[in-house]
mmCIF file of N, CA and C and ligand atoms in Angstrom:
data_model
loop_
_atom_site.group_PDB
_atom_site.id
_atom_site.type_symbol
_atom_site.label_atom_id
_atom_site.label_comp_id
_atom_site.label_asym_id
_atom_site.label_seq_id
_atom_site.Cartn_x
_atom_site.Cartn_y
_atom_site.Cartn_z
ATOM 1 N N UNK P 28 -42.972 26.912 19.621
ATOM 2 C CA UNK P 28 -41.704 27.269 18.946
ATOM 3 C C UNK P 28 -40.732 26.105 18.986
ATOM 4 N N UNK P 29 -40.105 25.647 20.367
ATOM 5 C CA UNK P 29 -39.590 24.073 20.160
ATOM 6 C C UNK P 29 -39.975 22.910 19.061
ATOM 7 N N UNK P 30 -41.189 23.372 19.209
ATOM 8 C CA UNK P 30 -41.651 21.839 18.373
ATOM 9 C C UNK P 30 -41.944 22.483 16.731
ATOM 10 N N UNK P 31 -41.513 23.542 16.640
ATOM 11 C CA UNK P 31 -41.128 24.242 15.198
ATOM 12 C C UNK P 31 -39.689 23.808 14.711
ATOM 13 N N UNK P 32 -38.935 24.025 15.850
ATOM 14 C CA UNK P 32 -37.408 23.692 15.280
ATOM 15 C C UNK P 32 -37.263 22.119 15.113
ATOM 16 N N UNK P 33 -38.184 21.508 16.511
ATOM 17 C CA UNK P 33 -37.940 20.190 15.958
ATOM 18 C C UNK P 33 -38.243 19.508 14.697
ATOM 19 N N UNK P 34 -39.439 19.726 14.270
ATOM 20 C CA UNK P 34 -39.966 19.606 13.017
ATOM 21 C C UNK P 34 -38.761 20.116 11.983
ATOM 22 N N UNK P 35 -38.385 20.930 11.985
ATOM 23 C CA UNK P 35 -37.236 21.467 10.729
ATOM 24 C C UNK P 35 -36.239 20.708 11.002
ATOM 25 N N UNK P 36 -35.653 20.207 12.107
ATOM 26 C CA UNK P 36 -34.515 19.085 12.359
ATOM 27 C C UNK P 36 -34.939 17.617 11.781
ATOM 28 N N UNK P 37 -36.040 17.437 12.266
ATOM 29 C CA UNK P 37 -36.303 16.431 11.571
ATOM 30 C C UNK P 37 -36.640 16.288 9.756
ATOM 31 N N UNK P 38 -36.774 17.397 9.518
ATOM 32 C CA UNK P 38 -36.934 17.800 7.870
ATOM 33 C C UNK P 38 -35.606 17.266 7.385
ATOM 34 N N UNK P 39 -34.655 18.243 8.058
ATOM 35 C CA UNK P 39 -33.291 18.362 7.193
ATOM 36 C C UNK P 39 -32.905 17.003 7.490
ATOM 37 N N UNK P 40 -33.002 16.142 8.375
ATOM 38 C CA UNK P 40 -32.458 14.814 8.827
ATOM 39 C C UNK P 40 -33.130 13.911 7.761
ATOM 40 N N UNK P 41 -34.504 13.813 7.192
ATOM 41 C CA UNK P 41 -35.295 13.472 6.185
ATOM 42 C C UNK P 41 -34.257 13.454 4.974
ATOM 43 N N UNK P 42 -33.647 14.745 4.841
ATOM 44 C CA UNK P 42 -33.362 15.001 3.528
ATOM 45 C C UNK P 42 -31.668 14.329 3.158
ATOM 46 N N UNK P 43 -31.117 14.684 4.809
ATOM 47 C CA UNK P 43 -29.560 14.219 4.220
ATOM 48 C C UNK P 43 -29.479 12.500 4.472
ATOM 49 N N UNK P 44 -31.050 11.877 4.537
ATOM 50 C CA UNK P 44 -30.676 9.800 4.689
ATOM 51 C C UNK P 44 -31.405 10.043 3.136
ATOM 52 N N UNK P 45 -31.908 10.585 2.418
ATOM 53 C CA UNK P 45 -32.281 10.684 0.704
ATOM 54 C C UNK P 45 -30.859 10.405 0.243
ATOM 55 N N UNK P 46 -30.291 11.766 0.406
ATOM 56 C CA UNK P 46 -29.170 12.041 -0.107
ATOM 57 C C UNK P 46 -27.371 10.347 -0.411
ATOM 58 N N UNK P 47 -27.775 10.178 1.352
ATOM 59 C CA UNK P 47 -26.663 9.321 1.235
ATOM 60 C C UNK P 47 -26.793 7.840 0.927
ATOM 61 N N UNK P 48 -28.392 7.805 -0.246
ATOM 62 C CA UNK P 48 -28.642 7.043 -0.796
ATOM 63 C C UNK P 48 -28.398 6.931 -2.099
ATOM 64 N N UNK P 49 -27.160 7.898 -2.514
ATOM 65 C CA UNK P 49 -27.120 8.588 -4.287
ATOM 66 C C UNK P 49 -26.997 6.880 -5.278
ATOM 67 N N UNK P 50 -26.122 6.331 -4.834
ATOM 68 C CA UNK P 50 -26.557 5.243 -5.472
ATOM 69 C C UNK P 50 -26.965 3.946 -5.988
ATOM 70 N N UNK P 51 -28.311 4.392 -5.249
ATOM 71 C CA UNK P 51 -29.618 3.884 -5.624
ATOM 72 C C UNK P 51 -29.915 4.352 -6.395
ATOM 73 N N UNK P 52 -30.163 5.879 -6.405
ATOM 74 C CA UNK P 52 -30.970 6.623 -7.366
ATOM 75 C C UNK P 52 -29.796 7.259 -8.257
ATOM 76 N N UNK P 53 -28.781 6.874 -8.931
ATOM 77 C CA UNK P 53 -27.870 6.874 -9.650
ATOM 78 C C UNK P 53 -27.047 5.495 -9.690
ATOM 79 N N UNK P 54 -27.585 4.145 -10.075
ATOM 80 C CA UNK P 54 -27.578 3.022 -10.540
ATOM 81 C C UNK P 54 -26.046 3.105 -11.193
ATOM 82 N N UNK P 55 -25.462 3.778 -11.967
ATOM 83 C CA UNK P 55 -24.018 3.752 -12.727
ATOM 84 C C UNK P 55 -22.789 3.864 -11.751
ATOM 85 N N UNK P 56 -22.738 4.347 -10.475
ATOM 86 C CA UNK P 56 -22.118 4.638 -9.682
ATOM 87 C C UNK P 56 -21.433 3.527 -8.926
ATOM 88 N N UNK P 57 -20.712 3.524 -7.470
ATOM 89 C CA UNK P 57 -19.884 2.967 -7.328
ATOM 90 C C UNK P 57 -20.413 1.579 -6.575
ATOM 91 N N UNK P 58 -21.526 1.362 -6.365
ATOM 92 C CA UNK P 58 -22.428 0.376 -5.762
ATOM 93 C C UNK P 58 -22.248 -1.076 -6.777
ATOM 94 N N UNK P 59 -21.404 -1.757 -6.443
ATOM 95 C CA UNK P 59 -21.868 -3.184 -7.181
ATOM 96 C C UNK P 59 -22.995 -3.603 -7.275
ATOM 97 N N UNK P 60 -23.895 -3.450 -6.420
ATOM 98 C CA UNK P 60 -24.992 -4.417 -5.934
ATOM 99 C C UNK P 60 -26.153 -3.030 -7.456
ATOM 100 N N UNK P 61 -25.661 -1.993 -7.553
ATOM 101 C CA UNK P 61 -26.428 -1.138 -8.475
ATOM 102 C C UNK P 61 -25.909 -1.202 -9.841
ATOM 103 N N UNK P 62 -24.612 -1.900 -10.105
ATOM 104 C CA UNK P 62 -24.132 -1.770 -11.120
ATOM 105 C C UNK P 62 -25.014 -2.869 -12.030
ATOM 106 N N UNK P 63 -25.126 -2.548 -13.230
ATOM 107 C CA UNK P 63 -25.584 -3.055 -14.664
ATOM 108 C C UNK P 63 -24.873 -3.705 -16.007
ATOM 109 N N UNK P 64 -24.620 -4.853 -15.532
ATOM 110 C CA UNK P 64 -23.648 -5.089 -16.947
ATOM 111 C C UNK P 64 -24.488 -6.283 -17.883
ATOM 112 N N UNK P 65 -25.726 -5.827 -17.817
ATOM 113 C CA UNK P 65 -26.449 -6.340 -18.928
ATOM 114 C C UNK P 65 -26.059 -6.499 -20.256
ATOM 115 N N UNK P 66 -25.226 -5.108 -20.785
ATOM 116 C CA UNK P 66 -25.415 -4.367 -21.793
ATOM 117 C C UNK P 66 -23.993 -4.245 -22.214
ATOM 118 N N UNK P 67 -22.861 -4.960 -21.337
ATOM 119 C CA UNK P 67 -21.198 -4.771 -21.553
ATOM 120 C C UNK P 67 -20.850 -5.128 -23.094
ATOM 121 N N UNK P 68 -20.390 -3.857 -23.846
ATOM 122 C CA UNK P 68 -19.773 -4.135 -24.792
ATOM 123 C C UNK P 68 -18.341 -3.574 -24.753
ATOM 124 N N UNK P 69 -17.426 -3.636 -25.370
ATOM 125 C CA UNK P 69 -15.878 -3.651 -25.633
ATOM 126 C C UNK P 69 -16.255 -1.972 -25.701
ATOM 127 N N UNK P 70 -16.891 -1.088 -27.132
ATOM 128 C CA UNK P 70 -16.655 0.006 -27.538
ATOM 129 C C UNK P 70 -17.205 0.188 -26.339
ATOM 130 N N UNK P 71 -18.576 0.366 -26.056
ATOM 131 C CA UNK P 71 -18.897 1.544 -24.968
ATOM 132 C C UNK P 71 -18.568 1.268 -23.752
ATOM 133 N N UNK P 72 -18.675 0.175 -23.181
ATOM 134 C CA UNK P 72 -18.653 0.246 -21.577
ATOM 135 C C UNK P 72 -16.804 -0.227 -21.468
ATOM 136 N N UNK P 73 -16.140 -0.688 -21.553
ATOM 137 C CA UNK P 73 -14.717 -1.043 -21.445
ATOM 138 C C UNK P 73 -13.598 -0.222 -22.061
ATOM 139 N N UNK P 74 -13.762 0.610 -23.184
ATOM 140 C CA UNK P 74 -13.077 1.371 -23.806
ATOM 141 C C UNK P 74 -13.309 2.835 -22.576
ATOM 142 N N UNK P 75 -14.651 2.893 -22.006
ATOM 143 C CA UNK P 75 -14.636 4.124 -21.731
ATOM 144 C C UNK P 75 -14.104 4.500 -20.539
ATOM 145 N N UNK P 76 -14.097 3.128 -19.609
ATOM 146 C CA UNK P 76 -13.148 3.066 -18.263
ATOM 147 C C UNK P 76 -11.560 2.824 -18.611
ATOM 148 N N UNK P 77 -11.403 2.452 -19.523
ATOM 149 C CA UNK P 77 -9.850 2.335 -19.592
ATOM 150 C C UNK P 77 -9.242 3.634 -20.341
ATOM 151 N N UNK P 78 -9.835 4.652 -21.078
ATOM 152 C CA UNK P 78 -9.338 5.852 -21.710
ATOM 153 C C UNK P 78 -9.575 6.698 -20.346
ATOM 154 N N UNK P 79 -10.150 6.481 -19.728
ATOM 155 C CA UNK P 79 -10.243 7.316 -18.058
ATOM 156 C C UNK P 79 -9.261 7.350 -17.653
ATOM 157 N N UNK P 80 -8.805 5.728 -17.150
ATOM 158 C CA UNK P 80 -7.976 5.779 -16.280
ATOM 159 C C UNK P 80 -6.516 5.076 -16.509
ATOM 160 N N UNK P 81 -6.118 4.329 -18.309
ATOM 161 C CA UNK P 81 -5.307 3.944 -18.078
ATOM 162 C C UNK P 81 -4.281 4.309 -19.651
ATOM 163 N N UNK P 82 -5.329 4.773 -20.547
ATOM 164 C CA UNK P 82 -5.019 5.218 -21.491
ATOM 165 C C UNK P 82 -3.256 6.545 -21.319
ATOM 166 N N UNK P 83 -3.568 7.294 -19.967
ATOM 167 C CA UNK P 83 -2.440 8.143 -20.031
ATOM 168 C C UNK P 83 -1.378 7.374 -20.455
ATOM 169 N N UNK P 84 -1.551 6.141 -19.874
ATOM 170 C CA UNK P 84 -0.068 5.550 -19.891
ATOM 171 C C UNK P 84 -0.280 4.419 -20.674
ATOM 172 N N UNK P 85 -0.969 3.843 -21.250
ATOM 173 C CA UNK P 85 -1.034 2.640 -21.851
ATOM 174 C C UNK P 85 -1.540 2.925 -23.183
ATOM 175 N N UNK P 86 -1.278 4.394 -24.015
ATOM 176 C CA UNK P 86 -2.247 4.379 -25.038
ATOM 177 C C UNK P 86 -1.709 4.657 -26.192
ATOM 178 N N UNK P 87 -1.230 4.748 -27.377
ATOM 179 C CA UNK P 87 -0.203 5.050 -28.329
ATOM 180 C C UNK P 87 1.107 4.869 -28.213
ATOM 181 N N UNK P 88 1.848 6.040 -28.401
ATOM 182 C CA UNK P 88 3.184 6.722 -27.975
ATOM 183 C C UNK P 88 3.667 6.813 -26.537
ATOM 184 N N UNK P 89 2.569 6.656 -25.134
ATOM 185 C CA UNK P 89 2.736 7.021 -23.867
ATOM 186 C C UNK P 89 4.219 6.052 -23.659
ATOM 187 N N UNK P 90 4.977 6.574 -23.049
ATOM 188 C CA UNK P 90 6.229 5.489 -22.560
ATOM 189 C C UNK P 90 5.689 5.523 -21.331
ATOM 190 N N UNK P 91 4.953 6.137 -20.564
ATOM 191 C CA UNK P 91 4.651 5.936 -19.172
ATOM 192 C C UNK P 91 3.933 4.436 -18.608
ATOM 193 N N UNK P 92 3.624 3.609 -19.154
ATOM 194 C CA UNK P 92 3.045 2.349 -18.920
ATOM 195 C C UNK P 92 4.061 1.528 -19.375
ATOM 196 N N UNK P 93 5.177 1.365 -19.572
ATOM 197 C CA UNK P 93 6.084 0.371 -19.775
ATOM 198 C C UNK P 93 6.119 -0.543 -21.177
ATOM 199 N N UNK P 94 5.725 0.334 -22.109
ATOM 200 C CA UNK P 94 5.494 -0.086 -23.369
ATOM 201 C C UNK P 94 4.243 -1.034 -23.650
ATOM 202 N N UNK P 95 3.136 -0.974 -22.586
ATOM 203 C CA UNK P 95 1.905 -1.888 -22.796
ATOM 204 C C UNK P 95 0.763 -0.940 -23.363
ATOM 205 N N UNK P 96 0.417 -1.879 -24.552
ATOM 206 C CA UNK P 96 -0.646 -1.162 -24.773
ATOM 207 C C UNK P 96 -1.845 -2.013 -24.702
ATOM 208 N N UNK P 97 -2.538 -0.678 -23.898
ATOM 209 C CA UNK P 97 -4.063 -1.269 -24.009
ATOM 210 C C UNK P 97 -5.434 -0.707 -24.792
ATOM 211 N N UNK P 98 -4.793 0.496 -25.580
ATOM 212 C CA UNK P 98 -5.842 1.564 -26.483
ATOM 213 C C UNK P 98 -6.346 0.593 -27.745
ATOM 214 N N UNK P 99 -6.348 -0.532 -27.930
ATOM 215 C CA UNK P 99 -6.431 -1.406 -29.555
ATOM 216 C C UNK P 99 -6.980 -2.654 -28.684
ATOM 217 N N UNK P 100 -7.730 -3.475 -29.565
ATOM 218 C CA UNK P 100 -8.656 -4.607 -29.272
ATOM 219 C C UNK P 100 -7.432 -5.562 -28.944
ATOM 220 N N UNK P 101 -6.826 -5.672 -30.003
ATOM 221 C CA UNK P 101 -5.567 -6.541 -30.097
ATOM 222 C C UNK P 101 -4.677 -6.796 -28.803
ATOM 223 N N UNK P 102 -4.352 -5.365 -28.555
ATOM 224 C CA UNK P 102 -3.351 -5.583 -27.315
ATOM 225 C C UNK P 102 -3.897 -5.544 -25.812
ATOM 226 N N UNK P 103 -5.289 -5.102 -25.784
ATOM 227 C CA UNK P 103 -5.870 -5.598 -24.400
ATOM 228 C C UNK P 103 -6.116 -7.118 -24.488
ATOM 229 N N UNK P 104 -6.500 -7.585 -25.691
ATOM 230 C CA UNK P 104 -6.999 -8.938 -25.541
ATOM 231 C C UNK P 104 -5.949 -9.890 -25.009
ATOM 232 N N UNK P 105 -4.790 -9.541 -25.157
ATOM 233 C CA UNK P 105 -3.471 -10.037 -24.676
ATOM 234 C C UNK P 105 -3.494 -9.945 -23.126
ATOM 235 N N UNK P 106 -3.993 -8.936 -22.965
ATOM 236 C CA UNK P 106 -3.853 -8.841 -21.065
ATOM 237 C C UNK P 106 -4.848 -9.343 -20.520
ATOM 238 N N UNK P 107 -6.136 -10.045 -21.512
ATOM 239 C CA UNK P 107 -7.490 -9.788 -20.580
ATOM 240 C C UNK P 107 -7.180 -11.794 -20.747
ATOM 241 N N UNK P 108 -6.035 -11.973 -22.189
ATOM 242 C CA UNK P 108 -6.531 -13.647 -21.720
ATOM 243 C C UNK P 108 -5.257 -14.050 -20.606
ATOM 244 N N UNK P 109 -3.846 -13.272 -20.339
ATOM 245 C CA UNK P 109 -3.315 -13.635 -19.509
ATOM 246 C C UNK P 109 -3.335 -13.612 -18.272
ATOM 247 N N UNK P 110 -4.661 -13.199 -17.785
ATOM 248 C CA UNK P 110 -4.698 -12.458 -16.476
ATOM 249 C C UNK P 110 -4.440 -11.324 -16.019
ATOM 250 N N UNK P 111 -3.164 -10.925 -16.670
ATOM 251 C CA UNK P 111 -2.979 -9.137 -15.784
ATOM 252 C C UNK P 111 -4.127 -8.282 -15.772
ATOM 253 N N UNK P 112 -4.695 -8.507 -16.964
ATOM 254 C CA UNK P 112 -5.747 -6.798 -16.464
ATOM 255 C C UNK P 112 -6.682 -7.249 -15.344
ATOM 256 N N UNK P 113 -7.226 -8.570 -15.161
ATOM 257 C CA UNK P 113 -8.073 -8.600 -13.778
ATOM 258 C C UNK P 113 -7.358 -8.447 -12.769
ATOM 259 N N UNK P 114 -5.899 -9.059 -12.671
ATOM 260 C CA UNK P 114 -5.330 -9.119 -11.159
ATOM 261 C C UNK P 114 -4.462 -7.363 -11.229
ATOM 262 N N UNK P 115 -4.406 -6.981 -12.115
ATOM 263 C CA UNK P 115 -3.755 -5.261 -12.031
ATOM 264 C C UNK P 115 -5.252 -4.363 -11.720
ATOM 265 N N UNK P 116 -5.949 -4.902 -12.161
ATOM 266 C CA UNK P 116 -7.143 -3.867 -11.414
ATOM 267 C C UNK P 116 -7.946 -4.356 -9.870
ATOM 268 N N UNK P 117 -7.288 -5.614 -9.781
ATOM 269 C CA UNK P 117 -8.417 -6.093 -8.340
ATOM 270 C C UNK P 117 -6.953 -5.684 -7.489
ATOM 271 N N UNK P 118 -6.155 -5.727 -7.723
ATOM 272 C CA UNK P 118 -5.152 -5.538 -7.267
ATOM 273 C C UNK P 118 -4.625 -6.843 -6.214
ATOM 274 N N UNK P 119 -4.483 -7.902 -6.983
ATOM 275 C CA UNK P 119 -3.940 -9.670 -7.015
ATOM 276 C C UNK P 119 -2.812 -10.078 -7.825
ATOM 277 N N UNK P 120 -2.393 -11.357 -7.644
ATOM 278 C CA UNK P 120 -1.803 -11.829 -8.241
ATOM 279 C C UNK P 120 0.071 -11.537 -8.379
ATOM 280 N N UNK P 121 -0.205 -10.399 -6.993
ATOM 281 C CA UNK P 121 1.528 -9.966 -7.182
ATOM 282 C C UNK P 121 1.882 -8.982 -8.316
ATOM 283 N N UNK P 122 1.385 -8.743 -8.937
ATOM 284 C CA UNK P 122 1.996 -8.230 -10.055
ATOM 285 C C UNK P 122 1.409 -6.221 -9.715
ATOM 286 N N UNK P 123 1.918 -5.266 -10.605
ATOM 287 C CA UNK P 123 1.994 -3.933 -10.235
ATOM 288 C C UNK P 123 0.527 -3.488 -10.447
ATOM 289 N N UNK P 124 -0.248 -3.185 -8.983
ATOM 290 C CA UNK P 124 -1.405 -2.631 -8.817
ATOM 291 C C UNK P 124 -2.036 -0.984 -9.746
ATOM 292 N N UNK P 125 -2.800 -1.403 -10.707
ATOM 293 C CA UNK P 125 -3.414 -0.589 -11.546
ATOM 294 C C UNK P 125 -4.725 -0.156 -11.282
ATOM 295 N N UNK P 126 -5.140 1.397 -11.472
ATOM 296 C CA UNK P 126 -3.878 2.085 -12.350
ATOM 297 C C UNK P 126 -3.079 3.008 -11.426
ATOM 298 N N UNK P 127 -2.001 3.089 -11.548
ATOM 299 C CA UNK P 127 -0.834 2.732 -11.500
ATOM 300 C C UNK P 127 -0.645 4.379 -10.307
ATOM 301 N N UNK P 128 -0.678 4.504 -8.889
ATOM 302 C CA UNK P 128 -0.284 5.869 -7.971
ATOM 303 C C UNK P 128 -1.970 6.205 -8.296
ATOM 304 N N UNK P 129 -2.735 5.626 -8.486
ATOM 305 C CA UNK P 129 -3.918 6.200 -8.886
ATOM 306 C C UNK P 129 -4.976 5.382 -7.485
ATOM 307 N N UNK P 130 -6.368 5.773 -7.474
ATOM 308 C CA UNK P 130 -6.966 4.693 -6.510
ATOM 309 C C UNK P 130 -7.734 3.461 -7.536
ATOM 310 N N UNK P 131 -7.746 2.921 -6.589
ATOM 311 C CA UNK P 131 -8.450 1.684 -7.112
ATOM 312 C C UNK P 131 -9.882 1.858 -8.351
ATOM 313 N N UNK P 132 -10.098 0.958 -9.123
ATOM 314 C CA UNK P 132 -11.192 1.511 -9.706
ATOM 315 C C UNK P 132 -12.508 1.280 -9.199
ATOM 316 N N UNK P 133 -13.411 1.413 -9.564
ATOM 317 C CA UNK P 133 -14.806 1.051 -8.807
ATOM 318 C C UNK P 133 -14.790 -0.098 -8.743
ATOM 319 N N UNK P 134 -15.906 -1.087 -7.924
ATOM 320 C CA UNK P 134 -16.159 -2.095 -8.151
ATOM 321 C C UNK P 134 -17.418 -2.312 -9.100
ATOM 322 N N UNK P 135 -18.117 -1.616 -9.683
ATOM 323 C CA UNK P 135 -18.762 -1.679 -10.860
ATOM 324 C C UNK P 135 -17.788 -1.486 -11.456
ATOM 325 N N UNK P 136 -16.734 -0.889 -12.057
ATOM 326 C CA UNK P 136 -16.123 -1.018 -13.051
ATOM 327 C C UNK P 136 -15.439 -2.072 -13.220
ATOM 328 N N UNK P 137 -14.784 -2.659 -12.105
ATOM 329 C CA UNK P 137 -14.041 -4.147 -12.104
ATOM 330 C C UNK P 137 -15.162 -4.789 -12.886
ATOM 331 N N UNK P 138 -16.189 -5.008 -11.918
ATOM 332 C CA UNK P 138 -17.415 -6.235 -12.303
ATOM 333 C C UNK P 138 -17.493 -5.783 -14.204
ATOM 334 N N UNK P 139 -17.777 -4.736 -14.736
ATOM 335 C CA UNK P 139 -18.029 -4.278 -16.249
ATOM 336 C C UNK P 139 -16.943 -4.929 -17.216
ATOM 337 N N UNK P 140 -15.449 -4.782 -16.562
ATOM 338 C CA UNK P 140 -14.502 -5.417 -17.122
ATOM 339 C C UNK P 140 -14.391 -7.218 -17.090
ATOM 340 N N UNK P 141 -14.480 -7.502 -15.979
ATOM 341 C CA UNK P 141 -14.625 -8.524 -15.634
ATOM 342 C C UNK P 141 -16.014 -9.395 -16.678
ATOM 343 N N UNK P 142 -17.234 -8.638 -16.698
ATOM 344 C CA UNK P 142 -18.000 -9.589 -17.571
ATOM 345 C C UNK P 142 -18.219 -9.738 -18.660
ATOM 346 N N UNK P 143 -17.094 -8.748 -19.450
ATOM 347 C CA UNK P 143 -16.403 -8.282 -20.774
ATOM 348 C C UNK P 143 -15.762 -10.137 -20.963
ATOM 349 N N UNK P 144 -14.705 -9.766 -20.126
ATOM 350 C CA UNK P 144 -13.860 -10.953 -19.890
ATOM 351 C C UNK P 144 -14.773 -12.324 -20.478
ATOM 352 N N UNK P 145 -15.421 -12.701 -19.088
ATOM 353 C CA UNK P 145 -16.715 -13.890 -18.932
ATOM 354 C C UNK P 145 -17.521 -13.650 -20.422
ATOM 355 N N UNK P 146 -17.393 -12.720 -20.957
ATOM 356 C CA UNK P 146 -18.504 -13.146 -21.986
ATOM 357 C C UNK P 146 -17.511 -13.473 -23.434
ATOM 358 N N UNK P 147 -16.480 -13.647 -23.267
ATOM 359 C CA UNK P 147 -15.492 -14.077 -23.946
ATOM 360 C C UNK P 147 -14.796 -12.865 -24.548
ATOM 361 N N UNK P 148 -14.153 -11.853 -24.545
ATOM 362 C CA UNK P 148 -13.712 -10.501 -24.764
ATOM 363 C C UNK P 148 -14.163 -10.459 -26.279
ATOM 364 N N UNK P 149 -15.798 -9.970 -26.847
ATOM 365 C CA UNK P 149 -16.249 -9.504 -27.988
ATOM 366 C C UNK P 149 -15.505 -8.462 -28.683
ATOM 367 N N UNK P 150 -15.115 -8.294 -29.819
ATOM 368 C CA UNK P 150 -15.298 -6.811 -30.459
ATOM 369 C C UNK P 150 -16.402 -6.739 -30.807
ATOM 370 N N UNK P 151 -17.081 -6.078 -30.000
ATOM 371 C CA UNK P 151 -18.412 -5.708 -30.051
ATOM 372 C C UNK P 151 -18.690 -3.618 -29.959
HETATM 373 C C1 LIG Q 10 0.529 6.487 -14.301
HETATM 374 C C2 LIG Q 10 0.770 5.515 -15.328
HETATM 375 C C3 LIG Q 10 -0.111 4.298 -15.384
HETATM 376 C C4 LIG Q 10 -1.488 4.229 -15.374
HETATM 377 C C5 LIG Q 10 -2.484 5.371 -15.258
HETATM 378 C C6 LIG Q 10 -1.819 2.840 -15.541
HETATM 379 N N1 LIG Q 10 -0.681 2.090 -15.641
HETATM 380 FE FE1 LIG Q 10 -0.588 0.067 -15.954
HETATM 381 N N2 LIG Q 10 1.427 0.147 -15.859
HETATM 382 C C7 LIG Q 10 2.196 1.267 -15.676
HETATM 383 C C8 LIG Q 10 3.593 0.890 -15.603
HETATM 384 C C9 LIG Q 10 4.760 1.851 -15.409
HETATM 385 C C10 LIG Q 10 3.641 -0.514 -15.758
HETATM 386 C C11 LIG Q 10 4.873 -1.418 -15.704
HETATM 387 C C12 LIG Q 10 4.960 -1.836 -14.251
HETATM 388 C C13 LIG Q 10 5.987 -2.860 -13.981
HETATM 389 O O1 LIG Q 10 6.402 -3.543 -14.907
HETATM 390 O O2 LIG Q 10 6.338 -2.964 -12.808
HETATM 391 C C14 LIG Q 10 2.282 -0.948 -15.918
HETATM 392 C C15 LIG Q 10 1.920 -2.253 -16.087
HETATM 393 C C16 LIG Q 10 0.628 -2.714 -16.318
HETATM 394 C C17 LIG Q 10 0.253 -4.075 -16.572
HETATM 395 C C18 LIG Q 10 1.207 -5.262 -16.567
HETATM 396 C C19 LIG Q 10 1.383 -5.661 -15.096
HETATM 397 C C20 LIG Q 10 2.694 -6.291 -14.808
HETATM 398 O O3 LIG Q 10 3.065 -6.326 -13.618
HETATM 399 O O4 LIG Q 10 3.367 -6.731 -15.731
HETATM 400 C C21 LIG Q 10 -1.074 -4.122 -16.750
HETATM 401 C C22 LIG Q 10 -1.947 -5.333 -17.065
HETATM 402 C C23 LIG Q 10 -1.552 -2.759 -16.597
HETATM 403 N N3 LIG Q 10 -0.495 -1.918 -16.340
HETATM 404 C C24 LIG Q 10 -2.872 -2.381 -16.686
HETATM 405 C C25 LIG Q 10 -3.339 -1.107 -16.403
HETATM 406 C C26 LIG Q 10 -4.737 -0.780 -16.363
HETATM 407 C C27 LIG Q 10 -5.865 -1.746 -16.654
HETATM 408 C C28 LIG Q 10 -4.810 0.543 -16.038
HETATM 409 C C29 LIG Q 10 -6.045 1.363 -15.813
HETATM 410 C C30 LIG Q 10 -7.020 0.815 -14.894
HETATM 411 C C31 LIG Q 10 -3.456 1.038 -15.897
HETATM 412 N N4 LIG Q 10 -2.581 0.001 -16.110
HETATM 413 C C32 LIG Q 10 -3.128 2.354 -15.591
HETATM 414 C C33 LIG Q 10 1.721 2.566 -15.596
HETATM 415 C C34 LIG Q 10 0.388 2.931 -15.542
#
């Protein structure tokens, strides 16, 4: 009987070092070392982290972002060649840490933005 329960302890112990491996086996997640930016384009991978998390305030009509917009190719490209959007999301450079009472963003998502950047900011 002991060596019944042990066996099931050791099962469930099996199962929760799987588990707190999520990503590995979910590659999109918050793991740099798992992140993928093979494939970084403007529409899908950069539009879709910034309507997440910064669009409330940076996107049309919002007055909540201080009149910056970043919802249009045009007016991010303005932030991505002056620096702010890398040092407002790594949270550098002195200037107001984005986005904004919110937490930090992933570091796959930095790195996604970031090789947006490096690959010369496409409209792609
Ligand atoms: C809750 C509202 C809010 C969210 C969400 C938000 N911002 Fe901001 N953002 C602001 C405000 C307000 C300012 C003006 C801050 C200032 O001038 O001190 C600002 C300023 C900025 C600036 C200019 C920095 C400066 O100091 O001049 C950049 C770049 C920026 N935001 C990028 C982003 C990015 C990228 C995101 C998403 C990752 C984001 N923001 C999310 C409210 C927000």
């Amino acid at each position: 009987m002991k060596c019944l329960i042990a066996l099931i302890g050791i099962s469930l112990l099996g199962t929760g070092c799987y588990y707190d491996h999520a990503d590995l086996a979910y590659p999109q997640s918050n793991s740099a070392s798992g992140c993928n930016v093979s494939a970084v384009t403007y529409s899908a991978s950069v539009t879709g982290i910034l309507s997440a998390n910064c669009y409330s305030c940076h996107a049309g009509s919002a007055a909540a972002g201080g009149g910056i917009k970043l919802d249009t190719y045009a007016g991010l490209k303005v932030y991505a060649a002056n620096g702010q959007l890398m040092n407002s999301v790594n949270h550098t450079g002195g200037i107001a840490a984005m986005p904004l009472n919110a937490a930090q963003l992933s570091s796959c998502q930095i790195k996604t933005i970031q090789t947006w950047i490096n690959n010369g900011t496409p409209n792609n």
